[in-house]
Amino acid sequence: MLAPTDPKAGDKVVAEIRAPQTLQRGPNVVERALRSPVGFLFPAIAVIVLWELGGTFGFIDRIFFPQPSRIFRALERLAAEGVILENLSITLRRVAAGFVIGTIPAVLVGLMLARVKWASLIIDPLISLTYPIPHIATLPLLLVIFGLGSPPIIALSSIVCFYPAVVNTAAGVRQVDERLVQMARNMGASSRQLLWKIIIPAALPTMFAGLRLGLGLALLGGIAGEFVAASEGIGAQTWLYWQVYKIEDMYATLVVIIATGFTMTNVMLFLERRFFSWSKATQKQL
Amino acid sequence: MIVSLENVFKSFQVPGGAPLPVLDNFSCEIAEREFLCIVGPSGCGKSTLLTMLGGLEKPTGGVIRFSGERSSSGPLTTIVWQDYALIPWRSVIDNVSFGLEIMGVPKHQRKAEAMRHLKLMGIEGFDQHYPHQLSGGMRQRVGIARALTNNPEILLMDEPFGAVDAQTRMVLQDELTALWMRDRKTVLFITHSIEEALLLGDRVIVLSPRPARILEEITVPFPRPRSVDIERDPRFTELRLHIWDLLKGGVEKARIEPEATSAGTH
């Protein structure tokens, strides 16, 4: 390396680029903690701690916003009594049924929308018309049709998860790289081979993102349905505790619902990352 | 197997305009075990010619005929694509055996066949890699291995080295020449590069701008095996300049044309 030299007498220096005098600082402790794999928990923990302290020192109304420690004790008690597991399993069965019933036709319709011309001409307008409806608003109608209990809840769940699945499936199929289709056709692929070996695998990442959104909505639909249509299930339990004014127990069931939704979404995200890593990597290069 | 194109006409429907003729009354023949190169200006219809031979488009008029004895077990044609067209969710080995999978060849057999061609292309250590993990040159090796594994009657190559860097391109040209010397498969090779056409081809067809006509057919005089050394031959320079003279008018026309049409709309 050359040693830095002074400009010769008479030479006018126009610009200089040098190494910085001080070492550049990396991210500090707080930033590193927040960026760590469990970093997303810290803001939530901070809110819980503030909530707890606010309740203890009387800044927060303890009747409507009981301290997290009291909610946790209520949760412990309900779990010990078996209330949580029993109701959660009922809810999960309804949500799973709704998800399956909503998603299977959604995937088939989505494939047709993208591949069959007349299907898109007829079904596309129907989807566009019904998509903006708040689907939860169909619950009264579902109650009229199915009565009370599991059937209207499963129906609501399936309706709300149908839409993201259908839209994402059609989008995924429409985005299939035309060069791969040409390549497969030159290799002599039949329509069926083209569908199973090129089109569906290529559309899967987008399709699966729709299923992930749909699963979250299926839970939402299930809980909302249980508020009014059932006496069992974790959503029905939340509603019951509100009616009998057991605020701490109501919060405890809400915590269970949050944890369920969080787990579902993250399992789906994990699966996406595990199986569709090629998709992100390919997109980045294009 | 001989391929003959007789008075092939191809036009594309332009939305709200007159049909655009791409090939007009085009006739030529590809001989058995010939390495035929086609050079022509951008957009002249070279690629359309190739997609028609590959069975992806039908001519608007005329006929494309494959005649004679089959000399291979595979399909009539397999295309090697300029942008590789590798399947991103399949590993290299599963990409290379894709054609045999389509044909219904049993798994162990097609894997063995694919492995053999990966070795031939010098990429046997990368069978479990995915396309996005490979460089452009490596990807085209996979593309060529995939086409060879198919064992087609005729190999159609659509500017296969157009997207790789100049040095890799020279290496791949050498390897392709060596491979061709082994198998003597019929090859139709489309390229922009005059040098590439003279290095690889037995015969070079020079095309006019759209609609494509044959400006000249040149039999390449250099004996095989060839290397880049042929560029030192004075005949090489002569041929290169001759082809360039043929193409020059068309290239300039292609450059001026868009401006002329946009000026016309004002």
XYZ file of C-alpha atoms in Angstrom, chain B residues 30-256:
227
model
C -31.156 -29.820 -42.879
C -29.063 -32.832 -43.816
C -28.527 -35.905 -41.677
C -25.852 -35.372 -38.989
C -25.288 -31.810 -40.086
C -24.397 -28.908 -37.814
C -26.332 -26.044 -39.365
C -25.976 -22.504 -38.051
C -28.428 -19.733 -38.764
C -27.424 -16.090 -38.353
C -29.655 -13.123 -38.943
C -30.559 -9.731 -37.537
C -32.650 -9.441 -34.347
C -36.331 -10.099 -34.810
C -35.911 -11.632 -38.265
C -37.798 -14.801 -37.432
C -34.942 -17.150 -36.468
C -36.617 -18.127 -33.219
C -39.985 -18.614 -34.895
C -38.317 -21.060 -37.245
C -37.005 -22.969 -34.260
C -40.290 -23.040 -32.344
C -42.032 -24.399 -35.451
C -39.424 -27.156 -35.803
C -39.900 -27.847 -32.078
C -43.623 -28.388 -32.604
C -44.651 -25.378 -30.534
C -46.085 -23.362 -33.440
C -47.686 -24.432 -36.684
C -46.781 -22.803 -39.999
C -49.461 -20.585 -41.569
C -48.638 -22.153 -44.942
C -46.217 -24.649 -46.471
C -44.877 -27.793 -44.843
C -42.098 -28.907 -42.512
C -41.202 -32.526 -43.198
C -39.076 -34.980 -41.215
C -38.175 -37.927 -43.427
C -35.829 -40.905 -43.471
C -34.766 -43.515 -40.936
C -34.909 -42.762 -37.213
C -31.424 -42.982 -35.737
C -32.280 -42.315 -32.090
C -34.794 -43.528 -29.534
C -35.837 -40.089 -28.289
C -38.244 -37.442 -29.536
C -37.818 -35.776 -32.943
C -36.535 -32.512 -31.487
C -35.402 -31.079 -28.180
C -34.757 -27.376 -27.694
C -31.862 -25.878 -25.757
C -33.137 -22.467 -24.627
C -31.247 -19.212 -24.473
C -32.544 -18.492 -20.954
C -32.074 -22.161 -19.928
C -35.737 -22.772 -18.956
C -34.656 -24.918 -15.992
C -37.343 -25.869 -13.484
C -36.471 -23.902 -10.333
C -38.032 -26.342 -7.831
C -36.200 -29.357 -9.207
C -32.624 -30.319 -8.466
C -30.158 -30.543 -11.342
C -30.567 -34.316 -11.674
C -34.375 -34.031 -11.719
C -34.164 -31.284 -14.329
C -31.890 -33.352 -16.525
C -34.117 -36.427 -16.308
C -37.326 -34.426 -16.919
C -37.678 -35.444 -20.571
C -37.307 -39.154 -19.758
C -39.812 -38.748 -16.932
C -42.305 -37.313 -19.436
C -41.644 -40.312 -21.683
C -42.351 -42.658 -18.774
C -38.852 -44.126 -18.378
C -38.474 -45.872 -14.957
C -36.815 -43.827 -12.250
C -33.508 -45.681 -11.777
C -32.968 -45.856 -15.525
C -33.594 -42.158 -16.158
C -31.405 -41.154 -13.201
C -28.549 -43.262 -14.538
C -28.975 -41.747 -17.985
C -29.089 -38.224 -16.531
C -25.990 -38.912 -14.428
C -24.122 -40.066 -17.510
C -24.862 -36.787 -19.291
C -24.016 -34.701 -16.237
C -20.596 -36.379 -16.314
C -20.330 -35.646 -20.013
C -20.950 -31.951 -19.313
C -18.510 -31.992 -16.375
C -21.093 -31.147 -13.708
C -21.570 -34.530 -12.017
C -20.834 -33.044 -8.579
C -23.803 -30.694 -8.822
C -26.621 -33.188 -9.269
C -28.306 -32.217 -5.981
C -27.937 -28.451 -6.494
C -30.824 -26.238 -7.517
C -30.693 -23.970 -10.592
C -30.601 -20.756 -8.539
C -27.386 -21.967 -6.915
C -25.569 -22.175 -10.262
C -23.917 -19.603 -12.521
C -25.240 -18.904 -16.020
C -22.618 -21.087 -17.674
C -23.359 -23.978 -15.317
C -27.077 -23.627 -15.923
C -26.598 -23.944 -19.646
C -24.488 -27.047 -19.086
C -27.520 -28.432 -17.272
C -29.718 -27.301 -20.172
C -27.508 -29.089 -22.698
C -27.267 -32.203 -20.505
C -31.069 -32.262 -20.296
C -31.417 -32.060 -24.079
C -28.787 -34.758 -24.690
C -30.393 -37.071 -22.120
C -33.555 -36.936 -24.228
C -31.544 -38.340 -27.135
C -33.531 -36.437 -29.758
C -33.194 -36.897 -33.479
C -32.409 -33.210 -33.918
C -31.019 -30.794 -31.372
C -32.448 -27.280 -31.715
C -30.305 -24.630 -30.039
C -31.719 -21.130 -29.676
C -28.770 -18.813 -29.019
C -27.735 -21.105 -26.175
C -24.646 -19.082 -25.262
C -26.268 -15.671 -25.712
C -26.711 -15.094 -21.989
C -23.326 -16.328 -20.694
C -20.167 -14.262 -20.395
C -17.632 -14.198 -23.237
C -15.036 -16.474 -21.607
C -17.519 -19.107 -20.494
C -18.957 -18.937 -23.971
C -15.630 -19.927 -25.509
C -15.292 -22.874 -23.145
C -18.839 -24.024 -23.882
C -18.282 -23.711 -27.641
C -15.227 -25.964 -27.353
C -17.138 -28.518 -25.321
C -20.083 -28.504 -27.683
C -17.735 -29.080 -30.634
C -16.118 -32.010 -28.832
C -19.516 -33.482 -27.943
C -20.745 -33.131 -31.483
C -17.620 -34.886 -32.810
C -18.544 -37.873 -30.602
C -22.245 -38.198 -31.475
C -22.615 -36.339 -34.778
C -26.166 -35.491 -33.933
C -28.089 -33.236 -36.306
C -27.968 -29.715 -34.837
C -29.756 -26.534 -35.788
C -27.954 -23.719 -34.023
C -29.278 -20.170 -34.000
C -26.890 -17.391 -33.113
C -26.180 -13.687 -33.372
C -22.469 -14.280 -33.526
C -20.833 -14.700 -36.938
C -17.672 -16.088 -35.293
C -19.687 -18.662 -33.389
C -21.471 -19.776 -36.548
C -18.159 -20.212 -38.416
C -16.544 -22.032 -35.502
C -19.376 -24.514 -34.960
C -21.214 -24.997 -38.227
C -20.777 -27.220 -41.252
C -22.961 -24.761 -43.065
C -24.143 -21.242 -42.253
C -27.412 -19.793 -43.483
C -27.578 -16.003 -43.469
C -31.061 -14.547 -43.129
C -32.502 -11.209 -44.189
C -34.560 -9.000 -41.888
C -38.230 -9.870 -41.395
C -39.829 -11.535 -43.261
C -36.814 -13.834 -43.300
C -35.350 -14.940 -46.632
C -32.120 -16.827 -47.181
C -29.492 -14.308 -48.274
C -26.786 -16.915 -48.711
C -25.818 -20.432 -47.717
C -22.153 -20.800 -46.903
C -20.332 -24.112 -46.566
C -17.710 -23.646 -43.860
C -14.363 -24.795 -45.296
C -12.431 -25.434 -42.065
C -11.569 -29.073 -41.311
C -12.537 -30.618 -37.972
C -11.548 -30.892 -35.199
C -11.656 -27.108 -34.994
C -10.600 -24.697 -32.307
C -10.473 -20.959 -31.854
C -7.250 -21.162 -33.903
C -9.310 -21.062 -37.107
C -9.680 -17.345 -36.440
C -6.044 -17.011 -37.565
C -6.945 -18.444 -40.972
C -7.244 -15.629 -43.548
C -10.316 -17.359 -44.990
C -11.999 -16.912 -41.607
C -11.573 -13.159 -41.703
C -12.747 -13.092 -45.275
C -15.899 -15.107 -44.510
C -16.603 -13.103 -41.392
C -16.459 -9.835 -43.314
C -18.504 -11.318 -46.131
C -21.293 -12.385 -43.754
C -21.112 -9.048 -41.991
C -21.557 -7.285 -45.359
C -24.632 -9.420 -45.980
C -26.085 -8.688 -42.552
C -25.126 -5.027 -42.315
C -27.949 -3.693 -44.447
C -30.481 -5.631 -42.424
C -29.049 -4.665 -39.064
C -29.205 -1.004 -40.027
C -32.718 -1.430 -41.316
C -33.783 -3.039 -38.028
C -32.262 -0.126 -36.125
C -33.920 2.564 -38.192
